[in-house]
Short mmCIF file of C-alpha atoms in Angstrom, two decimals:
data_model
loop_
_atom_site.label_atom_id
_atom_site.label_comp_id
_atom_site.label_asym_id
_atom_site.label_seq_id
_atom_site.Cartn_x
_atom_site.Cartn_y
_atom_site.Cartn_z
CA MET A 87 0.00 0.00 0.00
CA TRP A 88 2.96 2.32 0.63
CA LYS A 89 3.50 2.32 -3.11
CA VAL A 90 0.65 4.80 -3.54
CA ALA A 91 2.70 7.31 -1.50
CA SER A 92 4.36 8.72 -4.63
CA GLY A 93 0.92 9.15 -6.20
CA VAL A 94 -0.31 11.00 -3.15
CA PHE A 95 2.80 13.19 -3.30
CA LEU A 96 2.16 13.88 -6.99
CA GLY A 97 -1.44 14.78 -6.15
CA TRP A 98 -0.28 17.14 -3.43
CA SER A 99 2.12 18.95 -5.79
CA LEU A 100 -0.53 19.05 -8.53
CA GLY A 101 -2.96 20.68 -6.11
CA ALA A 102 -0.35 23.17 -4.95
CA ASN A 103 0.54 24.09 -8.55
CA ASP A 104 -2.59 23.88 -10.68
CA SER A 105 -5.00 25.62 -8.31
CA ALA A 106 -3.25 28.83 -9.41
CA ASN A 107 -4.80 28.39 -12.86
CA ILE A 108 -8.26 28.62 -11.34
CA PHE A 109 -8.32 31.41 -8.78
CA GLY A 110 -4.82 32.89 -9.33
CA THR A 111 -5.95 36.13 -10.95
CA GLY A 112 -9.01 36.36 -8.68
CA VAL A 113 -6.88 36.15 -5.55
CA THR A 114 -4.06 38.46 -6.63
CA THR A 115 -6.51 41.12 -7.76
CA GLY A 116 -8.37 40.84 -4.45
CA THR A 117 -11.67 39.73 -6.05
CA VAL A 118 -11.65 36.53 -4.01
CA LYS A 119 -9.91 36.06 -0.67
CA TYR A 120 -7.20 33.40 -0.63
CA ARG A 121 -9.00 31.40 2.07
CA THR A 122 -12.27 31.42 0.14
CA ALA A 123 -10.44 30.45 -3.06
CA ILE A 124 -8.64 27.45 -1.58
CA LEU A 125 -11.74 26.21 0.24
CA LEU A 126 -13.84 26.38 -2.92
CA THR A 127 -11.06 24.78 -4.98
CA ALA A 128 -10.53 21.93 -2.49
CA VAL A 129 -14.26 21.14 -2.23
CA PHE A 130 -14.89 21.19 -5.98
CA VAL A 131 -11.68 19.34 -6.88
CA LEU A 132 -12.75 16.54 -4.56
CA LEU A 133 -16.27 16.57 -5.95
CA GLY A 134 -14.99 16.42 -9.55
CA ALA A 135 -12.55 13.63 -8.70
CA ILE A 136 -15.24 11.50 -7.04
CA LEU A 137 -18.03 12.09 -9.56
CA GLU A 138 -16.13 12.02 -12.86
CA GLY A 139 -12.53 11.11 -12.03
CA PRO A 140 -12.79 7.42 -13.03
CA LYS A 141 -13.59 8.45 -16.64
CA CYS A 142 -9.94 9.27 -17.39
CA MET A 143 -8.44 6.45 -15.34
CA ALA A 144 -9.08 3.83 -18.02
CA THR A 145 -6.84 5.72 -20.46
CA VAL A 146 -3.91 5.78 -18.04
CA LYS A 147 -4.21 2.13 -17.05
CA ASP A 148 -4.78 0.86 -20.61
CA ILE A 149 -1.48 2.19 -21.99
CA SER A 150 0.52 -0.59 -20.41
CA SER A 151 0.22 -3.30 -17.77
CA LEU A 152 2.28 -2.31 -14.77
CA THR A 153 3.18 -3.88 -11.47
CA ALA A 154 2.67 -1.95 -8.25
CA MET A 155 6.39 -1.16 -8.05
CA GLU A 156 6.43 0.12 -11.64
CA ALA A 157 3.42 2.29 -10.89
CA PHE A 158 5.26 3.68 -7.88
CA CYS A 159 8.28 4.48 -10.07
CA CYS A 160 6.07 6.15 -12.72
CA THR A 161 4.39 8.54 -10.32
CA LEU A 162 7.71 9.27 -8.62
CA ALA A 163 9.36 9.95 -11.99
CA THR A 164 6.48 12.28 -12.93
CA ALA A 165 6.71 14.14 -9.63
CA VAL A 166 10.50 14.57 -9.95
CA THR A 167 10.25 15.64 -13.61
CA MET A 168 7.62 18.22 -12.74
CA ALA A 169 9.68 19.53 -9.83
CA VAL A 170 12.84 19.86 -11.97
CA LEU A 171 11.06 21.48 -14.93
CA THR A 172 9.18 23.84 -12.62
CA PHE A 173 12.52 24.75 -11.01
CA MET A 174 13.84 25.51 -14.53
CA ALA A 175 10.73 27.67 -15.07
CA ILE A 176 9.52 25.43 -17.90
CA PRO A 177 5.78 24.77 -17.71
CA ALA A 178 5.28 21.07 -16.99
CA SER A 179 2.06 19.10 -17.25
CA SER A 180 1.36 16.21 -14.91
CA SER A 181 -0.90 14.64 -17.57
CA GLN A 182 1.92 14.53 -20.08
CA GLY A 183 4.38 13.51 -17.38
CA ILE A 184 2.40 10.47 -16.22
CA ILE A 185 1.68 9.28 -19.75
CA GLY A 186 5.36 9.64 -20.66
CA ALA A 187 6.35 7.74 -17.51
CA VAL A 188 3.87 4.92 -18.17
CA ILE A 189 5.14 4.60 -21.75
CA GLY A 190 8.71 4.49 -20.43
CA ALA A 191 7.79 1.71 -18.00
CA GLY A 192 5.76 -0.06 -20.69
CA ILE A 193 8.69 -0.03 -23.13
CA LEU A 194 10.85 -1.67 -20.46
CA SER A 195 8.30 -4.35 -19.62
CA GLY A 196 7.22 -4.77 -23.24
CA THR A 197 3.57 -4.05 -22.46
CA ALA A 198 3.31 -0.54 -23.92
CA ASP A 199 0.22 -0.17 -26.13
CA PHE A 200 1.15 2.52 -28.64
CA SER A 201 -2.19 2.26 -30.43
CA LYS A 202 -3.76 4.30 -27.62
CA LEU A 203 -1.10 6.94 -27.89
CA TYR A 204 -2.41 8.70 -31.01
CA LYS A 205 -5.65 9.56 -29.20
CA ILE A 206 -3.76 10.94 -26.21
CA VAL A 207 -1.23 12.96 -28.20
CA SER A 208 -3.93 14.42 -30.44
CA CYS A 209 -5.85 15.44 -27.31
CA TRP A 210 -2.73 17.18 -26.01
CA ALA A 211 -2.42 19.05 -29.30
CA PHE A 212 -6.10 19.96 -29.22
CA THR A 213 -6.04 21.23 -25.61
CA PRO A 214 -4.59 24.70 -26.33
CA LEU A 215 -6.47 24.79 -29.63
CA ILE A 216 -9.83 24.18 -27.96
CA GLY A 217 -8.79 26.69 -25.27
CA ILE A 218 -8.23 29.27 -28.04
CA ILE A 219 -11.55 28.49 -29.74
CA LEU A 220 -13.55 28.55 -26.50
CA GLY A 221 -11.75 31.67 -25.24
CA TYR A 222 -12.56 33.44 -28.50
CA PHE A 223 -16.14 32.17 -28.65
CA PHE A 224 -17.01 32.86 -24.99
CA TYR A 225 -15.42 36.31 -25.10
CA ARG A 226 -17.36 37.33 -28.20
CA SER A 227 -20.71 35.75 -27.36
CA LEU A 228 -20.84 36.59 -23.64
CA LYS A 229 -19.70 40.14 -24.29
CA TYR A 230 -22.41 40.55 -26.91
CA LEU A 231 -24.98 39.06 -24.55
CA LEU A 232 -23.91 41.26 -21.63
CA ASN A 233 -23.85 44.40 -23.74
CA LYS A 234 -27.38 43.62 -24.94
CA THR A 235 -28.87 42.74 -21.58
CA VAL A 236 -26.88 44.19 -18.68
CA ASN A 237 -26.00 47.86 -18.85
CA SER A 238 -26.00 48.87 -15.20
CA LEU A 239 -22.53 49.30 -13.75
CA THR A 240 -23.43 47.80 -10.37
CA MET A 241 -25.15 44.82 -11.96
CA ARG A 242 -22.15 44.15 -14.17
CA ASN A 243 -19.89 44.36 -11.15
CA TYR A 244 -22.08 41.78 -9.40
CA ILE A 245 -22.21 39.50 -12.44
CA TYR A 246 -18.42 39.57 -12.84
CA PHE A 247 -17.92 38.74 -9.16
CA VAL A 248 -20.40 35.86 -9.17
CA GLY A 249 -19.13 34.77 -12.60
CA ILE A 250 -15.55 34.48 -11.35
CA ILE A 251 -16.72 32.43 -8.34
CA ILE A 252 -18.91 30.10 -10.43
CA ALA A 253 -16.34 29.69 -13.23
CA GLY A 254 -13.61 29.08 -10.62
CA SER A 255 -15.67 26.43 -8.85
CA TYR A 256 -16.46 24.78 -12.16
CA GLY A 257 -12.76 25.00 -13.08
CA ALA A 258 -11.85 23.25 -9.82
CA TYR A 259 -14.47 20.57 -10.50
CA SER A 260 -13.09 19.99 -14.01
CA LEU A 261 -9.52 19.91 -12.70
CA GLY A 262 -10.43 17.23 -10.18
CA ALA A 263 -12.40 15.24 -12.74
CA ASN A 264 -9.69 15.37 -15.38
CA ASN A 265 -6.44 15.33 -13.44
CA VAL A 266 -7.15 12.84 -10.67
CA ALA A 267 -6.32 10.07 -13.15
CA ASN A 268 -2.75 11.42 -13.34
CA VAL A 269 -2.35 10.99 -9.63
CA THR A 270 -3.84 7.64 -8.72
CA GLY A 271 -5.26 6.31 -12.01
CA ILE A 272 -2.11 4.29 -12.58
CA TYR A 273 -2.78 2.22 -9.43
CA VAL A 274 -6.15 1.09 -10.73
CA GLY A 275 -4.44 -0.98 -13.45
CA THR A 276 -2.16 -2.64 -10.92
CA GLY A 277 -5.12 -3.71 -8.81
CA ILE A 278 -3.95 -1.89 -5.67
CA LEU A 279 -6.91 0.49 -5.76
CA SER A 280 -10.41 0.37 -7.19
CA ALA A 281 -11.38 3.29 -9.48
CA GLU A 282 -13.60 4.77 -6.76
CA THR A 283 -10.94 4.53 -4.05
CA ALA A 284 -8.34 5.95 -6.43
CA ALA A 285 -10.64 8.87 -7.20
CA ILE A 286 -11.21 9.63 -3.51
CA LEU A 287 -7.54 9.23 -2.57
CA GLY A 288 -6.37 11.31 -5.55
CA GLY A 289 -9.02 13.97 -4.92
CA VAL A 290 -8.08 14.23 -1.25
CA SER A 291 -4.35 14.50 -2.04
CA ILE A 292 -4.98 17.26 -4.62
CA ALA A 293 -7.28 19.06 -2.15
CA ILE A 294 -4.61 18.86 0.57
CA GLY A 295 -2.07 20.34 -1.86
CA VAL A 296 -4.50 23.19 -2.55
CA LEU A 297 -5.14 23.81 1.13
CA THR A 298 -1.56 23.58 2.38
CA TYR A 299 0.84 24.87 -0.23
CA SER A 300 -0.86 26.77 -3.05
CA LYS A 301 -0.41 30.35 -1.86
CA LYS A 302 3.08 30.94 -3.26
CA VAL A 303 2.32 29.61 -6.74
CA MET A 304 -1.07 31.32 -6.79
CA MET A 305 0.52 34.69 -6.08
CA THR A 306 3.30 34.16 -8.63
CA VAL A 307 1.00 32.94 -11.41
CA GLY A 308 -1.67 35.55 -10.65
CA LYS A 309 0.79 38.40 -10.87
CA GLY A 310 2.74 36.89 -13.78
CA ILE A 311 -0.26 36.67 -16.11
CA VAL A 312 -1.06 39.74 -18.19
CA PRO A 313 -3.32 41.88 -15.97
CA LEU A 314 -6.77 40.84 -17.13
CA ASP A 315 -9.99 42.76 -16.67
CA PRO A 316 -12.68 40.94 -14.64
CA PHE A 317 -14.62 39.84 -17.70
CA SER A 318 -11.54 38.37 -19.42
CA ALA A 319 -10.47 36.63 -16.19
CA PHE A 320 -13.94 35.07 -15.98
CA VAL A 321 -13.80 33.96 -19.64
CA VAL A 322 -10.31 32.44 -19.23
CA VAL A 323 -11.37 30.29 -16.28
CA LEU A 324 -14.65 29.31 -17.94
CA ALA A 325 -12.90 28.31 -21.19
CA GLU A 326 -10.31 26.33 -19.23
CA ALA A 327 -13.02 24.56 -17.22
CA VAL A 328 -15.03 23.65 -20.32
CA THR A 329 -11.89 22.46 -22.14
CA LEU A 330 -10.95 20.16 -19.25
CA HIS A 331 -14.52 18.92 -18.97
CA ILE A 332 -14.66 18.08 -22.68
CA PHE A 333 -11.49 16.00 -22.41
CA THR A 334 -12.82 14.34 -19.27
CA GLN A 335 -15.78 13.10 -21.32
CA ILE A 336 -13.34 11.83 -23.98
CA GLY A 337 -11.41 10.18 -21.15
CA VAL A 338 -8.00 11.78 -21.63
CA PRO A 339 -6.20 13.73 -18.90
CA VAL A 340 -4.82 17.00 -20.32
CA SER A 341 -2.91 20.04 -19.07
CA SER A 342 -4.92 22.76 -17.34
CA SER A 343 -2.08 25.27 -17.87
CA GLN A 344 -2.18 24.73 -21.63
CA ALA A 345 -5.94 25.21 -21.62
CA VAL A 346 -5.47 28.51 -19.75
CA VAL A 347 -2.81 29.75 -22.15
CA GLY A 348 -5.05 28.80 -25.08
CA ALA A 349 -7.96 30.74 -23.59
CA VAL A 350 -5.77 33.83 -23.04
CA ILE A 351 -4.62 33.66 -26.69
CA GLY A 352 -8.27 33.27 -27.77
CA ILE A 353 -9.22 36.45 -25.93
CA GLY A 354 -6.22 38.19 -27.47
CA LEU A 355 -7.43 37.17 -30.93
CA SER A 356 -10.96 38.41 -30.31
CA VAL A 357 -9.82 41.86 -29.19
CA ASP A 358 -6.91 41.97 -31.61
CA LEU A 359 -4.30 42.14 -28.87
CA ARG A 360 -1.11 40.15 -28.40
CA THR A 361 -1.68 38.66 -24.96
CA VAL A 362 1.12 36.09 -24.94
CA ARG A 363 4.70 36.73 -26.03
CA PRO A 364 6.37 34.33 -28.54
CA LYS A 365 9.03 33.58 -25.91
CA VAL A 366 6.33 32.28 -23.55
CA LEU A 367 4.87 30.15 -26.34
CA ALA A 368 8.33 28.68 -27.03
CA LYS A 369 8.66 27.79 -23.34
CA ILE A 370 5.27 26.11 -23.38
CA ALA A 371 6.26 24.12 -26.49
CA ALA A 372 9.50 23.10 -24.75
CA GLY A 373 7.50 21.89 -21.75
CA TRP A 374 5.09 20.08 -24.05
CA LEU A 375 7.96 18.03 -25.51
CA LEU A 376 10.23 17.77 -22.51
CA THR A 377 7.74 16.63 -19.86
CA PRO A 378 6.67 13.26 -21.35
CA VAL A 379 10.14 12.51 -22.71
CA ALA A 380 11.93 13.32 -19.44
CA ALA A 381 9.34 11.50 -17.31
CA GLY A 382 9.54 8.48 -19.64
CA ILE A 383 13.33 8.29 -19.44
CA LEU A 384 13.30 8.81 -15.68
CA SER A 385 10.70 6.11 -14.99
CA TYR A 386 12.64 3.75 -17.29
CA LEU A 387 15.85 4.38 -15.33
CA LEU A 388 14.12 4.26 -11.93
CA ILE A 389 12.57 0.87 -12.67
CA ILE A 390 15.94 -0.51 -13.86
CA LEU A 391 17.64 0.80 -10.71
CA ILE A 392 15.00 -0.60 -8.36
CA THR A 393 14.43 -3.97 -10.06
CA SER A 394 18.16 -4.65 -10.44
CA GLY A 395 18.60 -4.01 -6.72
CA ILE A 396 20.94 -1.02 -7.12
CA VAL A 397 18.55 1.12 -5.05
CA MET B 245 -18.30 37.58 4.32
CA PHE B 246 -18.17 35.70 1.02
CA PHE B 247 -21.80 34.59 1.16
CA ASP B 248 -22.80 38.03 2.45
CA LYS B 249 -21.35 39.53 -0.69
CA ILE B 250 -23.26 37.14 -2.93
CA LEU B 251 -26.54 37.39 -1.03
CA SER B 252 -26.48 41.14 -0.43
CA HIS B 253 -26.54 41.50 -4.24
CA ASP B 254 -25.20 45.02 -4.92
CA LYS B 255 -26.24 46.92 -1.77
CA LYS B 256 -22.74 48.20 -0.98
CA GLU B 257 -22.24 49.29 -4.54
CA GLN B 258 -25.61 51.07 -4.60
CA ARG B 259 -24.64 52.98 -1.45
CA VAL B 260 -21.38 54.11 -3.07
CA ILE B 261 -23.19 55.15 -6.25
CA GLU B 262 -25.76 57.06 -4.21
CA ASN B 263 -22.96 58.88 -2.35
CA ILE B 264 -21.10 59.74 -5.56
CA ARG B 265 -24.34 61.07 -7.01
CA GLU B 266 -24.85 63.19 -3.90
CA HIS B 267 -21.22 64.38 -4.11
CA ILE B 268 -21.65 65.63 -7.68
CA LYS B 269 -25.02 67.21 -6.89
CA LEU B 270 -23.41 69.00 -3.97
CA LEU B 271 -20.71 70.24 -6.34
CA CYS B 272 -23.41 71.65 -8.62
CA THR B 273 -24.94 73.37 -5.57
CA ALA B 274 -21.55 74.75 -4.52
CA CYS B 275 -20.89 76.14 -8.01
CA ASN B 276 -24.36 77.64 -8.17
CA THR B 277 -24.08 79.16 -4.69
CA PHE B 278 -20.75 80.67 -5.71
CA ARG B 279 -22.28 82.06 -8.91
CA LEU B 280 -25.20 83.59 -7.02
CA GLY B 281 -22.88 84.94 -4.33
CA ILE B 282 -20.80 86.74 -6.92
CA GLY B 283 -23.82 87.88 -8.90
CA LYS B 284 -25.52 89.35 -5.83
CA ASN B 285 -22.30 90.28 -4.04
CA ASN B 286 -23.63 88.29 -1.12
CA ARG B 287 -21.01 87.46 1.55
CA LYS B 288 -23.26 84.88 3.21
CA LEU B 289 -23.67 82.86 0.02
CA ILE B 290 -19.93 83.00 -0.61
CA ASN B 291 -19.31 81.77 2.94
CA ASP B 292 -21.75 78.91 2.34
CA VAL B 293 -19.38 77.57 -0.33
CA ALA B 294 -16.84 76.65 2.36
CA GLU B 295 -19.57 74.87 4.30
CA LEU B 296 -20.55 72.89 1.18
CA GLU B 297 -16.89 72.00 0.62
CA ARG B 298 -16.67 70.54 4.14
CA LYS B 299 -19.82 68.52 3.50
CA GLY B 300 -18.31 67.32 0.21
CA ASP B 301 -15.17 66.25 2.08
CA SER B 302 -17.20 64.18 4.47
CA ILE B 303 -19.08 62.45 1.60
CA ARG B 304 -15.76 61.77 -0.15
CA ARG B 305 -14.39 60.09 2.98
CA GLU B 306 -17.52 57.96 3.26
CA ILE B 307 -17.31 56.89 -0.39
CA ILE B 308 -13.67 55.88 -0.15
CA SER B 309 -14.22 54.06 3.11
CA ASN B 310 -17.16 52.13 1.61
CA ILE B 311 -15.17 51.26 -1.50
CA TYR B 312 -12.29 49.87 0.56
CA ASN B 313 -14.76 48.02 2.77
CA GLY B 314 -15.55 45.79 -0.20
CA ALA B 315 -17.82 47.67 -2.59
CA PHE B 316 -17.03 46.94 -6.24
CA LEU B 317 -14.37 44.65 -7.68
CA PRO B 318 -10.82 45.62 -6.69
CA TYR B 319 -10.13 46.13 -10.39
CA LEU B 320 -12.53 49.09 -10.43
CA ARG B 321 -11.78 50.58 -7.00
CA PRO B 322 -8.73 52.74 -7.87
CA ASP B 323 -10.58 54.36 -10.80
CA LEU B 324 -13.67 55.08 -8.72
CA CYS B 325 -11.56 56.53 -5.91
CA LYS B 326 -9.60 58.64 -8.37
CA PHE B 327 -12.83 59.98 -9.87
CA VAL B 328 -14.08 61.00 -6.44
CA GLU B 329 -10.73 62.66 -5.64
CA ILE B 330 -10.91 64.62 -8.91
CA VAL B 331 -14.40 65.86 -8.07
CA ASP B 332 -13.14 66.82 -4.64
CA ARG B 333 -10.40 68.92 -6.24
CA VAL B 334 -13.14 71.02 -7.85
CA PHE B 335 -14.66 71.60 -4.41
CA ASP B 336 -11.24 72.79 -3.20
CA LEU B 337 -10.90 75.14 -6.16
CA ILE B 338 -14.35 76.64 -5.66
CA GLU B 339 -13.60 77.11 -1.96
CA ASP B 340 -10.27 78.79 -2.81
CA ALA B 341 -12.04 81.04 -5.28
CA ALA B 342 -14.62 81.93 -2.62
CA PHE B 343 -11.91 82.87 -0.11
CA LEU B 344 -10.06 84.89 -2.73
CA TYR B 345 -13.27 86.69 -3.62
CA LEU B 346 -13.88 87.57 0.01
CA SER B 347 -10.33 88.89 0.36
CA MET B 348 -10.56 91.14 -2.68
CA GLU B 349 -10.42 94.83 -1.88
CA ILE B 350 -12.60 97.41 -3.58
CA PRO B 351 -10.34 98.90 -6.24
CA GLU B 352 -8.99 102.34 -5.47
CA HIS B 353 -10.71 103.84 -8.51
CA ALA B 354 -14.16 102.68 -7.37
CA ASN B 355 -16.31 104.87 -5.20
CA ARG B 356 -15.91 103.13 -1.83
CA GLU B 357 -18.76 105.00 -0.12
CA GLU B 358 -21.15 104.28 -2.93
CA ASN B 359 -20.22 100.60 -3.06
CA LYS B 360 -20.11 99.87 0.63
CA ALA B 361 -23.72 98.70 1.01
CA SER B 362 -24.11 96.49 -2.00
CA PHE B 363 -20.59 96.10 -3.29
CA PHE B 364 -18.22 95.26 -0.49
CA MET B 365 -16.03 93.15 -2.73
CA GLY B 366 -14.64 93.87 -6.05
CA ILE B 367 -13.91 91.96 -9.17
CA PRO B 368 -12.31 94.52 -11.46
CA GLU B 369 -15.09 96.02 -13.54
CA PRO B 370 -13.62 95.28 -17.01
CA VAL B 371 -13.65 91.51 -16.31
CA LYS B 372 -16.63 91.28 -14.00
CA ASN B 373 -19.11 90.16 -16.65
CA GLU B 374 -16.69 87.62 -18.09
CA CYS B 375 -16.08 86.16 -14.62
CA GLY B 376 -19.85 85.93 -14.18
CA ARG B 377 -20.08 84.01 -17.45
CA VAL B 378 -17.37 81.62 -16.30
CA THR B 379 -19.18 80.89 -13.02
CA PHE B 380 -22.41 80.31 -14.97
CA LEU B 381 -20.68 77.88 -17.34
CA ASN B 382 -19.06 76.17 -14.34
CA VAL B 383 -22.54 75.34 -13.04
CA ARG B 384 -23.54 74.01 -16.45
CA ILE B 385 -20.40 71.86 -16.83
CA CYS B 386 -20.97 70.38 -13.34
CA GLU B 387 -24.55 69.51 -14.29
CA MET B 388 -23.21 67.92 -17.45
CA LEU B 389 -20.82 65.85 -15.32
CA LEU B 390 -23.77 64.54 -13.33
CA ILE B 391 -25.60 63.67 -16.56
CA THR B 392 -22.48 61.87 -17.84
CA PHE B 393 -22.15 59.94 -14.57
CA GLU B 394 -25.81 58.86 -14.72
CA ALA B 395 -25.36 57.79 -18.35
CA MET B 396 -22.31 55.73 -17.37
CA LEU B 397 -24.31 53.94 -14.66
CA LYS B 398 -26.92 52.98 -17.23
CA GLY B 399 -24.25 51.84 -19.69
CA GLU B 400 -25.25 54.45 -22.27
CA ASP B 401 -22.96 55.90 -24.91
CA LEU B 402 -20.95 58.74 -23.35
CA SER B 403 -19.44 60.32 -26.44
CA GLU B 404 -22.03 63.11 -26.78
CA LYS B 405 -21.92 63.94 -23.09
CA THR B 406 -18.14 64.11 -22.93
CA LEU B 407 -18.18 66.17 -26.12
CA ALA B 408 -20.53 68.65 -24.44
CA ILE B 409 -18.13 68.90 -21.51
CA ARG B 410 -15.23 69.53 -23.86
CA ILE B 411 -17.23 72.26 -25.62
CA TYR B 412 -17.98 73.97 -22.28
CA GLU B 413 -14.31 73.70 -21.37
CA LYS B 414 -13.32 75.29 -24.69
CA LYS B 415 -15.80 78.13 -24.15
CA ILE B 416 -14.37 78.80 -20.71
CA ASP B 417 -10.84 78.70 -22.12
CA ASP B 418 -11.81 81.32 -24.71
CA ILE B 419 -13.30 83.53 -22.00
CA LYS B 420 -10.14 83.06 -19.95
CA PHE B 421 -8.00 84.42 -22.79
CA ASN B 422 -10.31 87.44 -23.10
CA ILE B 423 -10.04 88.02 -19.35
CA LEU B 424 -6.25 87.77 -19.48
CA GLU B 425 -6.15 90.36 -22.25
CA GLU B 426 -8.48 92.72 -20.40
CA ILE B 427 -6.85 92.33 -17.03
CA ARG B 428 -3.53 93.68 -18.31
CA LYS B 429 -5.20 97.03 -18.82
CA ILE B 430 -6.22 97.32 -15.18
CA ASP B 431 -4.08 99.40 -12.87
CA ILE B 432 -2.93 97.45 -9.88
CA ASP B 433 -1.94 99.39 -6.74
CA ASN B 434 0.03 96.68 -5.03
CA PHE B 435 1.36 93.16 -5.58
CA TRP B 436 -1.16 91.37 -3.32
CA GLU B 437 -4.15 93.04 -4.91
CA GLY B 438 -2.96 91.83 -8.31
CA LYS B 439 -2.09 88.37 -7.08
CA ILE B 440 -5.49 87.83 -5.46
CA VAL B 441 -7.29 88.89 -8.64
CA SER B 442 -5.01 86.69 -10.75
CA ASP B 443 -5.43 83.68 -8.44
CA PHE B 444 -9.19 84.17 -8.37
CA ILE B 445 -9.39 84.15 -12.17
CA ALA B 446 -7.08 81.13 -12.34
CA ALA B 447 -9.27 79.27 -9.82
CA ILE B 448 -12.61 79.87 -11.54
CA THR B 449 -11.23 79.05 -14.98
CA ARG B 450 -9.49 75.84 -13.82
CA VAL B 451 -12.75 74.26 -12.65
CA SER B 452 -13.65 73.26 -16.20
CA ASP B 453 -10.24 71.64 -16.78
CA ILE B 454 -10.71 69.42 -13.76
CA ILE B 455 -14.30 68.58 -14.65
CA GLU B 456 -12.99 67.54 -18.06
CA ASP B 457 -10.50 65.22 -16.31
CA ALA B 458 -13.36 63.81 -14.24
CA SER B 459 -15.43 63.14 -17.36
CA ASP B 460 -12.44 61.40 -18.97
CA HIS B 461 -12.27 59.23 -15.89
CA ILE B 462 -15.95 58.34 -16.18
CA GLN B 463 -15.15 57.21 -19.70
CA ILE B 464 -12.28 55.03 -18.39
CA ILE B 465 -14.55 53.43 -15.78
CA SER B 466 -17.19 52.77 -18.41
CA VAL B 467 -14.74 51.21 -20.87
CA SER B 468 -13.04 49.10 -18.20
CA MET B 469 -16.33 47.43 -17.29
CA ARG B 470 -17.42 46.72 -20.86
#
């Protein structure tokens, strides 16, 4: 049972990191208090993980048949890869990390099923693209709708506030539903955990990460993003949430950060503004390639080291 | 606190809006009182301007305190506060102008005995009418600011309103240049007499510039919430 410890650790770091994508701008601009933000995120992440988390678990467990020890190595390799890439300021995705690690372990054991990979990789490519489309669409349509129906300043202020809270809660729900598979989904295939138990355990570990260690990242991410107006901030979170939810229904865990960046670009396109610098896009592309490759190599090496008795 | 904010709908915001409305209305009253005071040479009305300025100060403090107690999104707060501060600067200017008016001496060339009863203060005669026109336009431009503010609250197009304010400002600027030309012809007996007259004219003609800034700020608030 101790072998799920690395998964729980990965969940904790995912919660500490990715919650910034949901309420980061809301907290740093003072729209939502930090305490309110983390409580809402923790509750809805757990809810999403329990209600819809198992949908993505099948994808993770079907890529290759792993033993409990290999699963432990995969989650550990993903956690270490994410920590190193984050330290190098390269955006890393736990979804890509875990898939890369499972492939690495599968290559070693000869059980890797590459036929499933095309679906996963195409979903990764579509994540920022759908983020862009939804960001553009929501910005245009909701703005049109608001301009037609709500003209009062105070009412708009109220709608933006409630909108940010609702979109944030939905974002947290989608994050839990989509990303819990990265954390404990791998253990379902090994038979250590049932899908339901894995969802609860993963959800709780993400929620604990949100509650205990998300402040620093939330402040950094919130202040690092282009200062968005309340309406754009609402649209970004909504587009991210819907993107994650779509991929949850498809059953593929994807990166919430890439969905956010896509949504910000979408808004930039709809108002004819350059919201993301090419340098940032290059960094995201580097992370996109490096995370699965590095996690795959690391899990491969970790398994060799552990199974050969060196460690 | 969080649920309070959701359930109370927009009560805090409505209170702030109501106070800002009252603040601008009070400014209109202050400008009108000043205009009447000058027109009738009435010391009491001129003194009332200072009282209205103090009342305006108190409303400004209440608005800012309510804003920082959680009314409106933090994104909007600095702009709203700045708008209120700009309006308050007009109050200060009108109060300064009132004090300067009260400290004006009757010019040496005027008949002091004849003027004592009804004319205890003196704007130099050659520019008196023009100064009266400026104070009248100041009332109008303040009323226009209130109309612009109301239009912003309803989400209406502000371009015509802000254009009207700019036209008023231009008119006052033109009058100011006339006054400056005329005032050179007036004999001044001492430095302070001249300085007070000059400061008074500068104060009444600057009101429109600041109102124009305030209307620009209304435009910024409107755009930032669209």
